[in-house]
Coordinates of N, CA and C and ligand atoms in Angstrom, one line a residue:
X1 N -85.2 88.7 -64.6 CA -84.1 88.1 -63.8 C -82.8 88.8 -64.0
X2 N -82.4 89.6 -65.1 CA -81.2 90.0 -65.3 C -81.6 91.4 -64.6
X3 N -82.4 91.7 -64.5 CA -82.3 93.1 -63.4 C -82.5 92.9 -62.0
X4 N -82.9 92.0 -62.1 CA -82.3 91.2 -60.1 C -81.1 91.4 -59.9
X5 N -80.9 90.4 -61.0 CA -78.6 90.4 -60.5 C -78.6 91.5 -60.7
X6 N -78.2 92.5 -61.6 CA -77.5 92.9 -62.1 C -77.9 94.0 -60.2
X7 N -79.5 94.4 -60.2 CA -79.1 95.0 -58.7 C -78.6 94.4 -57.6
X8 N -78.5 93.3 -57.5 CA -77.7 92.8 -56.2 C -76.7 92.8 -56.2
X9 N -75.9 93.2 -57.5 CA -74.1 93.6 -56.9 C -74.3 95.2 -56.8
X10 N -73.0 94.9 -55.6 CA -73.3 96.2 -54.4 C -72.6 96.9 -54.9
X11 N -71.8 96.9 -56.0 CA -71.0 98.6 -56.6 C -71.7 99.0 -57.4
X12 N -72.7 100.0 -57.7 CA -73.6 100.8 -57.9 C -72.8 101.7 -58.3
X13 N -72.0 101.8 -57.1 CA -71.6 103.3 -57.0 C -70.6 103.5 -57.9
X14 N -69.9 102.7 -58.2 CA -68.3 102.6 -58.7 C -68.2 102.9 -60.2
X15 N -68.7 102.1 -61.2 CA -68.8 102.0 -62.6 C -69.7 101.5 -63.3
X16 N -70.9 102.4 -63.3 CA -72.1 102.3 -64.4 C -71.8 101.3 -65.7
X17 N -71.0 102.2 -66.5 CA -70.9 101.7 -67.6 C -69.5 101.3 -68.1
X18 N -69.2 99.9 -68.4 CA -68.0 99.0 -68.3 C -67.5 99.0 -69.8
X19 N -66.5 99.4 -69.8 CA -65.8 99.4 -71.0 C -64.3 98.8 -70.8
X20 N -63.7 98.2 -72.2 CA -62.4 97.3 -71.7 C -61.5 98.1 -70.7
X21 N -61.3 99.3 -70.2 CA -60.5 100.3 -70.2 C -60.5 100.0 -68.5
X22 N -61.7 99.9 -68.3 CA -62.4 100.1 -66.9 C -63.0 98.7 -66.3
X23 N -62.9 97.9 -67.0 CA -62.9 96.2 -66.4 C -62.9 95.5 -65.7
X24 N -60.9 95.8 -65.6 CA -60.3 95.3 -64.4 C -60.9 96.1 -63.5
X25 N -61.0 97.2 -63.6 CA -61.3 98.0 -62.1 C -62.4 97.9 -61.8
X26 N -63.6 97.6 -62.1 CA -64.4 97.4 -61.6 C -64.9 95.9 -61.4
X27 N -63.9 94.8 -61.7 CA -63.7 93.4 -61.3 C -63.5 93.2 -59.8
X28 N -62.4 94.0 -60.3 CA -61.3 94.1 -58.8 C -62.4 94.7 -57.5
X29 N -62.6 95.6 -57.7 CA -63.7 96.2 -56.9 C -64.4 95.2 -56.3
X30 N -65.3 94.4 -57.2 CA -66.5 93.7 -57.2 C -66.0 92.6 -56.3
X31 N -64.8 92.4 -56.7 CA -64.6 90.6 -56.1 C -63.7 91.1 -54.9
X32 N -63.2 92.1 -54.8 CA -62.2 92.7 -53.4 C -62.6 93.2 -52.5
X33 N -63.6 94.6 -53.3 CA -63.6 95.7 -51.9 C -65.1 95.9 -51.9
X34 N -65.9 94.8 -51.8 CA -67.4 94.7 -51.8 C -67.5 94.6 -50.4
X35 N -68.1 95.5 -49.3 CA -68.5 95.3 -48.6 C -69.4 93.8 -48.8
X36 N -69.7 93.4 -47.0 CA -70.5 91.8 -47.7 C -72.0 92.1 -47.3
X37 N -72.4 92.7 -47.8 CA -74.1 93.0 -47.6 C -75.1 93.1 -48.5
X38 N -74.7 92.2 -49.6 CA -75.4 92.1 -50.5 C -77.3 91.5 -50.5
X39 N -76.5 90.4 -49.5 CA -78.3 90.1 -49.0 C -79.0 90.6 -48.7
X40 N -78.5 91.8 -47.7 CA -79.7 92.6 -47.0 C -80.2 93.7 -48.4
X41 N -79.5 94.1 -49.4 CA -80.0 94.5 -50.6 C -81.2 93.7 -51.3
X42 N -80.5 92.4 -51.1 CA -81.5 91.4 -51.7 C -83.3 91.3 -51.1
X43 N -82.6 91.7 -50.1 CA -84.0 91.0 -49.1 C -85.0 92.1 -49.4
X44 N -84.3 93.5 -49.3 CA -85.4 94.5 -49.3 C -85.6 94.8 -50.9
X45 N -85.0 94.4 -52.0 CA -85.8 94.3 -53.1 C -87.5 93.3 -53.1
X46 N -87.3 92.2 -52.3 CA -88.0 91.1 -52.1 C -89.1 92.1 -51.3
X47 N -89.3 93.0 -50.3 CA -90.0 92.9 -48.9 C -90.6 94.5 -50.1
X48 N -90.1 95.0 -51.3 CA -91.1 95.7 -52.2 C -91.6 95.3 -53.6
X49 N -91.9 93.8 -53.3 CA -91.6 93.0 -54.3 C -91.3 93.3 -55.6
X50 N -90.4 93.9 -56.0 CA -89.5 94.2 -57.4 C -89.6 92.6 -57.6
X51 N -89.4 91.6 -56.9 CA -88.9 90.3 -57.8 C -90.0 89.4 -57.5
X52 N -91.2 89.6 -57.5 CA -92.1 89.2 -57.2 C -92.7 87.7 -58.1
X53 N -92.0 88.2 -59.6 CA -92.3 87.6 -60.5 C -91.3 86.1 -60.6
X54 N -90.1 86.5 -59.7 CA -89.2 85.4 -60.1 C -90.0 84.2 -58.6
X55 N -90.3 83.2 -59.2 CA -91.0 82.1 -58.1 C -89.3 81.2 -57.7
X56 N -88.7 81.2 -58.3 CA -87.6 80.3 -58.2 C -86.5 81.1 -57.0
X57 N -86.7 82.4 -56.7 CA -85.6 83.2 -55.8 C -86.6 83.1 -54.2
X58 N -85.8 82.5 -53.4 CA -86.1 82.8 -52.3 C -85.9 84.1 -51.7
X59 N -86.7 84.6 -50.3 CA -86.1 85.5 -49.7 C -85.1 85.5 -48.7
X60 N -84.2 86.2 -48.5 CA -83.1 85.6 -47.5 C -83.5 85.6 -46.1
X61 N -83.0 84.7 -45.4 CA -83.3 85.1 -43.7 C -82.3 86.2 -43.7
X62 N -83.3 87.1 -42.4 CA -82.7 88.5 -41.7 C -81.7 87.8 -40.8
X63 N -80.9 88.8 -40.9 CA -79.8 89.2 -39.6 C -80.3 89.0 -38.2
X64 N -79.8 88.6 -37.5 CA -80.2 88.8 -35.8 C -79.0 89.2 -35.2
X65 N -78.4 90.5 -34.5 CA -77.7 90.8 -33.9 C -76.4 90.4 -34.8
X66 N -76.5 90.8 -36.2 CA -75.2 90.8 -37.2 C -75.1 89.4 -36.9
X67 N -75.9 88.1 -36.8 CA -75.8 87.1 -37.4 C -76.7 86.4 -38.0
X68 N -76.1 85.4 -39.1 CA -77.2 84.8 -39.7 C -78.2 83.9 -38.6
X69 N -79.7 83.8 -39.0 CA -80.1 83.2 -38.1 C -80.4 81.7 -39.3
X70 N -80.9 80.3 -39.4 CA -81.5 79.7 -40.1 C -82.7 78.9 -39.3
X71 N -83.6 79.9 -39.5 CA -84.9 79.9 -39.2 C -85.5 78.2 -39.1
X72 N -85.1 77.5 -40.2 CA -85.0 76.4 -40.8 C -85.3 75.3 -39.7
X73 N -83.8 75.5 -39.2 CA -83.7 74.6 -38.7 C -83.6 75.0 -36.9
X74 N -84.5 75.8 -36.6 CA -84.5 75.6 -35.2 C -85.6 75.1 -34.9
X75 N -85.2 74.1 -33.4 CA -86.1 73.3 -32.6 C -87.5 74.0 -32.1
X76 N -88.3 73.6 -31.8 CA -89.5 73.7 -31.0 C -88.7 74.1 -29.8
X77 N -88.4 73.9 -29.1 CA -87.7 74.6 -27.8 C -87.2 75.7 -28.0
X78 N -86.5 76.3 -29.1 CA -85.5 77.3 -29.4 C -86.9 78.4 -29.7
X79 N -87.7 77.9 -30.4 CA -89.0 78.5 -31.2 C -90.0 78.7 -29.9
X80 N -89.6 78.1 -28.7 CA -90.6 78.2 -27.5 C -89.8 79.2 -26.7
X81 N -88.6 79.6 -26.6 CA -87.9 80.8 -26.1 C -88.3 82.1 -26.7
X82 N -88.5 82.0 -28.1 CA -88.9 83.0 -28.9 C -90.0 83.7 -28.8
X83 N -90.5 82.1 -28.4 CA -92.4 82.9 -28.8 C -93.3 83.2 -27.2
X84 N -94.7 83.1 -26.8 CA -95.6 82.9 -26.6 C -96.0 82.0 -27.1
X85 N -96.9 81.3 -25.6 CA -97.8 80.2 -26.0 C -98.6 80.3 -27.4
X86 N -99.4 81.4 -27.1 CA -100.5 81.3 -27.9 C -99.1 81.6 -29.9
X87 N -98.3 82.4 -29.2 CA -97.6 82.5 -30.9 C -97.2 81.4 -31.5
X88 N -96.6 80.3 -30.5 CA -95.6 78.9 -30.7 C -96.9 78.4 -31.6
X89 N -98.4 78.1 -30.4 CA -99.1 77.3 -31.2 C -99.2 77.6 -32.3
X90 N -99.8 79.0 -32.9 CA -100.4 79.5 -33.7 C -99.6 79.0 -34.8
X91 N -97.9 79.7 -34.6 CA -97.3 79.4 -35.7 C -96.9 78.4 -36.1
X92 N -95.9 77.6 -35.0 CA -95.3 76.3 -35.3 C -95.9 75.1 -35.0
X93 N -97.4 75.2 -34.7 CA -98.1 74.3 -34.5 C -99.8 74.0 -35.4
X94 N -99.4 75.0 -36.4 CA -100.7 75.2 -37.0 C -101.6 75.6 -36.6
X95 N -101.9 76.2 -35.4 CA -103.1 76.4 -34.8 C -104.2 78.1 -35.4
X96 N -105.6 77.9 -34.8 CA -106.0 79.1 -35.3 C -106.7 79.8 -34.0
X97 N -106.9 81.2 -34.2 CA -107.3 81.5 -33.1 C -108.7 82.1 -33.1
X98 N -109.3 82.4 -32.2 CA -111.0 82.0 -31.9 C -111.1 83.5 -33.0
X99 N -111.9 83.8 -33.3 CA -111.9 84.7 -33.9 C -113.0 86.2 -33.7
X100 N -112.8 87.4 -33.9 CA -113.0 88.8 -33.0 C -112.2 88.6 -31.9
X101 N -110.8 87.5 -31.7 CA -110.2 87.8 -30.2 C -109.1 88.0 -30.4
X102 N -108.1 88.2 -31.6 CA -107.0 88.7 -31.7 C -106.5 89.8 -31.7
X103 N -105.8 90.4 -32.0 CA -105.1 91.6 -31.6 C -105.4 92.7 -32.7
X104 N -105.3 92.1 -34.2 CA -105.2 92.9 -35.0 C -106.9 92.5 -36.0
X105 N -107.6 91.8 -35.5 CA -109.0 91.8 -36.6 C -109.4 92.5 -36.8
X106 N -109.2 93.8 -36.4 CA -110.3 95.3 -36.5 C -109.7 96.3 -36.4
X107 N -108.1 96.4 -36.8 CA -107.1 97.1 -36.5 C -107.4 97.7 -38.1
X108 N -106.9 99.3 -37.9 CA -106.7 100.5 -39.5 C -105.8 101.0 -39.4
X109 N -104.7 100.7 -38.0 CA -103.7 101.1 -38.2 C -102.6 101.2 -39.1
X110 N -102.2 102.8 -40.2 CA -101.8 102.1 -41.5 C -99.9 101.7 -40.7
X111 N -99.4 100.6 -41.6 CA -98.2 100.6 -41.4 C -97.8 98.9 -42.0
X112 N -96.8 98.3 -41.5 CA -96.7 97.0 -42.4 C -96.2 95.9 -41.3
X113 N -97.4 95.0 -41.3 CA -97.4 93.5 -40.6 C -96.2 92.6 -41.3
X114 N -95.5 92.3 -39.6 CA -94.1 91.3 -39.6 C -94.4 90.2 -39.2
X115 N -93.7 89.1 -39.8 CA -93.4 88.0 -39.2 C -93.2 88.0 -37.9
X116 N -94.3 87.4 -36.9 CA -93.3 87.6 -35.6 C -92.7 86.7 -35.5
X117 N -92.5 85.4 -35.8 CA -91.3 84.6 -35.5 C -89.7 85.3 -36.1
X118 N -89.9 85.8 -37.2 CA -88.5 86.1 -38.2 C -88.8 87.7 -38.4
X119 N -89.8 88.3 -38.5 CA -89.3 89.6 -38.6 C -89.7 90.2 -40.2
X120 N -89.7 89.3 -41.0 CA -90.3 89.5 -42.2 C -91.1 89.9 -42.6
X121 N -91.5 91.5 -43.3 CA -92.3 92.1 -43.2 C -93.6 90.9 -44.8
X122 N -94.9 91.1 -44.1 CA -95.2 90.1 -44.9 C -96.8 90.8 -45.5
X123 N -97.4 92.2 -45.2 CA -98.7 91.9 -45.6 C -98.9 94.3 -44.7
X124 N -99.0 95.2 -46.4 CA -99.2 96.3 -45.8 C -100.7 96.4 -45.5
X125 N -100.9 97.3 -44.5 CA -102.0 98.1 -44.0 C -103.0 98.3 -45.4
X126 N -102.5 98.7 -46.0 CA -103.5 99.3 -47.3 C -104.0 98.3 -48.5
X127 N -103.6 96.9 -48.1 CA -104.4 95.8 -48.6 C -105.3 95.1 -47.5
X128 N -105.3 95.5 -46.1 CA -106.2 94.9 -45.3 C -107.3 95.4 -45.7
X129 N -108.5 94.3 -45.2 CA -109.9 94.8 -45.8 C -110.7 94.5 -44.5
X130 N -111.5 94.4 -44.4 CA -113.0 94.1 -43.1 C -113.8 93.1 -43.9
X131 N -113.2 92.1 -43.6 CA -113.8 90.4 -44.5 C -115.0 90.2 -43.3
X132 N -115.4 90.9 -42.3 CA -116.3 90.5 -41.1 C -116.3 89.2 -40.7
X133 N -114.9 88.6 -41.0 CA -114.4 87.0 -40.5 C -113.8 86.8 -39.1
X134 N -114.0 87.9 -38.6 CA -112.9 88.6 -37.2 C -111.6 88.0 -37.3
X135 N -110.9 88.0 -38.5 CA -109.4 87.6 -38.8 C -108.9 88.5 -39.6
X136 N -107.7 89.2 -38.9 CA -107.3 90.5 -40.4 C -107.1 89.7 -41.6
X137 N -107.6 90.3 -42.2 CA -107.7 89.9 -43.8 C -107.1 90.6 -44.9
X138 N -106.5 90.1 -45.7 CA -105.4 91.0 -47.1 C -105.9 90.5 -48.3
X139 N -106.2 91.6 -48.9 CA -106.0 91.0 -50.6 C -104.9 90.3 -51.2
X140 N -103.8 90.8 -50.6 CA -102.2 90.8 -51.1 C -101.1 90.9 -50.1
X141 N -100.5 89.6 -50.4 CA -98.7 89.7 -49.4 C -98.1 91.1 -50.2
X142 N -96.9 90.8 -49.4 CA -95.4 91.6 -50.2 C -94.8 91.1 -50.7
X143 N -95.0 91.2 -52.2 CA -93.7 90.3 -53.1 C -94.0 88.6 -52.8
X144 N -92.8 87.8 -52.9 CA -92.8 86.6 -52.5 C -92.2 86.3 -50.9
X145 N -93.0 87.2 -49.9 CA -92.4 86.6 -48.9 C -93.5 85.9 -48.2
X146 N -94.6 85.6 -48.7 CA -95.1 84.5 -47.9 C -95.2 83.7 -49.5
X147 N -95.5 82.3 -48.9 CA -96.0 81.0 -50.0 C -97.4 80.3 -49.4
X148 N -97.8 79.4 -50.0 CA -98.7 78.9 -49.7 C -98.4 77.3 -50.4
X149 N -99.6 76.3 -49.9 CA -99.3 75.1 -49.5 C -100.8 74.5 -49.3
X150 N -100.9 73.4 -49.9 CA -102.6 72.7 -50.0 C -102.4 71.8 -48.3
X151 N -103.4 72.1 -48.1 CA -103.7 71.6 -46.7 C -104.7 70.7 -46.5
X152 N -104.8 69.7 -46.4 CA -105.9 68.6 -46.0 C -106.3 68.1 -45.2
X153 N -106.1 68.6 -43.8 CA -105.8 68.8 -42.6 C -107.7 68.4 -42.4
X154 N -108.2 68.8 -42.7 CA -109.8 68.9 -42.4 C -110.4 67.8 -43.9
X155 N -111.0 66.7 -43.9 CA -111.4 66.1 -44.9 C -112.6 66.6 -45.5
X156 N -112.5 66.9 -47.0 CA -113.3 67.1 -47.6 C -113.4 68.5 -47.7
X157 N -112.1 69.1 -47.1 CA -112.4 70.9 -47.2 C -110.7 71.1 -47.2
X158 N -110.7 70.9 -48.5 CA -109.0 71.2 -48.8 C -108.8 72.7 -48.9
X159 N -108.0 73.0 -47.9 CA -107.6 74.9 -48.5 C -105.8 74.8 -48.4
X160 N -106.1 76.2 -48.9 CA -104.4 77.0 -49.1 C -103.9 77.0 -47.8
X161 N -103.1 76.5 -47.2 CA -102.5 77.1 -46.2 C -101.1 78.3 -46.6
X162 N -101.3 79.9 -45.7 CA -100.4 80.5 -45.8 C -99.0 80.9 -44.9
X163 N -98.1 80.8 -45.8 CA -96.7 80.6 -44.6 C -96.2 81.7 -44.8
X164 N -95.0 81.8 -43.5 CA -93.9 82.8 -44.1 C -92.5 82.1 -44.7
X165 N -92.5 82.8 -45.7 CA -91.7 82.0 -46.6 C -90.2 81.9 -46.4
X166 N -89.9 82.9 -45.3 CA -88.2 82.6 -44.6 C -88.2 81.9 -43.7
X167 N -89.7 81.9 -42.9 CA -88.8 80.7 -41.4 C -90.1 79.4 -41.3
X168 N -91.4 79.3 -42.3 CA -91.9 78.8 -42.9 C -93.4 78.6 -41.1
X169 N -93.2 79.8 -40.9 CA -94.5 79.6 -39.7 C -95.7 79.8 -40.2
X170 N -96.5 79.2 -39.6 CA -98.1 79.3 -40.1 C -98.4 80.9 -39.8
X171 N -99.3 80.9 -40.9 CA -99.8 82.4 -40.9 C -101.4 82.4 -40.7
X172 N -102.0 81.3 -41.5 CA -103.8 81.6 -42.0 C -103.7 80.4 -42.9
X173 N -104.7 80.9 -44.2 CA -105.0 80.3 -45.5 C -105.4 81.3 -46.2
X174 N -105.6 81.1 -47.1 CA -106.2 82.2 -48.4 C -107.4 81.3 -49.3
X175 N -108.2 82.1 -49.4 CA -109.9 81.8 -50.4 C -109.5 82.6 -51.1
X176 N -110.6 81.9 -52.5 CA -110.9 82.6 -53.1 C -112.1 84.0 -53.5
X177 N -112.3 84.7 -51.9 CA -113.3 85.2 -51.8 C -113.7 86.5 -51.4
X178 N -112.1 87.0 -52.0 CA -111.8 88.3 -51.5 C -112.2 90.0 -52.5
X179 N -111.9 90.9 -52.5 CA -112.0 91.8 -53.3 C -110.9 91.9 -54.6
X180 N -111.1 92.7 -55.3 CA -110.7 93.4 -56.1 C -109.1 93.7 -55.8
X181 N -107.8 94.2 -56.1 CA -107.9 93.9 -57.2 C -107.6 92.4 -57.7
X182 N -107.4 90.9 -56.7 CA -106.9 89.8 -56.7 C -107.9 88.7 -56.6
X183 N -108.9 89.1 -55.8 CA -110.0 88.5 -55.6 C -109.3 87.5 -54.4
X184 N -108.5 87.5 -53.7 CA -107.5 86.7 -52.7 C -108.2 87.4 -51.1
X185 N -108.3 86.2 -50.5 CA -108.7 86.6 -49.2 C -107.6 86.3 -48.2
X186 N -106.5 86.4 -48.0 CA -105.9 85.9 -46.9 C -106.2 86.2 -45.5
X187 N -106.7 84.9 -44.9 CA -107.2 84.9 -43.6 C -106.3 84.6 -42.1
X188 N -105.4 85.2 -41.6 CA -104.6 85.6 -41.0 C -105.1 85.7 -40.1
X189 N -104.1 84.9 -38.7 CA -104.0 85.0 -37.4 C -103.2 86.1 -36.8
X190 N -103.8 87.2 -36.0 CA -103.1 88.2 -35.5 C -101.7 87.6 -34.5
X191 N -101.8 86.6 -34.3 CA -100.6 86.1 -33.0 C -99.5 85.7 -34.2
X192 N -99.6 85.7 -35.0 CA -98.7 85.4 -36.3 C -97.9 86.7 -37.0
X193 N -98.4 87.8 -36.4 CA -97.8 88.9 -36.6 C -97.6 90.0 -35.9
X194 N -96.8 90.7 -36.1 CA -96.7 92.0 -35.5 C -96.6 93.3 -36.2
X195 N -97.6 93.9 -36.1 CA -98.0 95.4 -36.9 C -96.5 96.3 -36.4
X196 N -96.1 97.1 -37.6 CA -95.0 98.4 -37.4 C -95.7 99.5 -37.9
X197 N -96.5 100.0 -37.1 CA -97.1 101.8 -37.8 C -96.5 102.2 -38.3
X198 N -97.1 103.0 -39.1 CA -96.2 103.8 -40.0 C -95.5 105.5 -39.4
Ligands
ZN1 ZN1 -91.2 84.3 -40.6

């Protein structure tokens, strides 16, 4: 935890090592002439999970056009300008899609799958596996940017449902039925994301 903060203040550059001498000046610094971008430092510690361990730190919502967006709280309407049918259902409606018919089930393209509602990179190339479930499948997110959530949705067959953890869209679920080294299957709807090659 103390090497979280200590990287998310943005004078790096200024004064390493603080002695009474050098205090004020790098106070003054810190509370004056900080650029305000400390989140976006924040975020990309998160998106290589360095803070993977802290469960209590959220990840920040991204920027959209140098403004905050709050993922949170937008409407189904707002979320239907955003998306595609098939993405709105998928994501903000829990839906799943037929499977061998998505975009990315049989995809080796290496590079790192985003959030397509928010942008959040959520799941690299080089933990997808060939689960022969026709859904791309990961051993492993990135860091803490997806969560997961018990779902009961189906009686008598409780699973994980998995989210994105900034704008909280349906992603899949995750088993326990996957490889090495986590033994984690996350079962992922391709309309839930969008591949960036590398
Ligand atoms: Zn998202």
């Amino acid at each position: 935890m103390a090497l979280s903060h200590s990287l998310s203040l943005p004078t790096r550059t200024t004064t390493t090592y603080i002695t009474p001498k050098t205090q004020f000046h790098f106070l003054f610094k810190t509370k004056f002439l900080v650029p305000k971008k400390p989140r976006t430092l924040s975020f990309s510690l998160h998106a290589m999970g360095a803070s993977s361990s802290s469960s209590s730190q959220k990840p920040d919502n991204l920027q959209e056009a140098g403004r905050r967006v709050d993922y949170a709280s937008l409407s189904d309407g707002e979320w239907k300008k955003r998306l595609t049918e098939e993405q709105f259902y998928i994501t903000r409606q829990k839906g799943t899609e037929r499977a061998f018919t998505g975009e990315y089930w049989n995809t080796k393209t290496p590079g790192t799958y985003h959030c397509i509602c928010c942008d959040t990179p959520l799941f690299e190339s080089s933990t997808k596996f060939d689960s022969g479930t026709g859904w791309p499948s990961y051993y492993q997110p990135l860091g803490t940017n997806v969560k997961s959530k018990l779902d009961l949705s189906i009686i008598f067959m409780p699973r994980q449902e998995v989210l994105c953890a900034v704008c909280d869209a349906h992603l899949g679920h995750i088993f326990d039925d996957g490889p090495p080294p986590t033994g984690k299957r996350y079962c992922i709807n391709s309309a839930a994301l969008k591949l960036k090659p590398k």
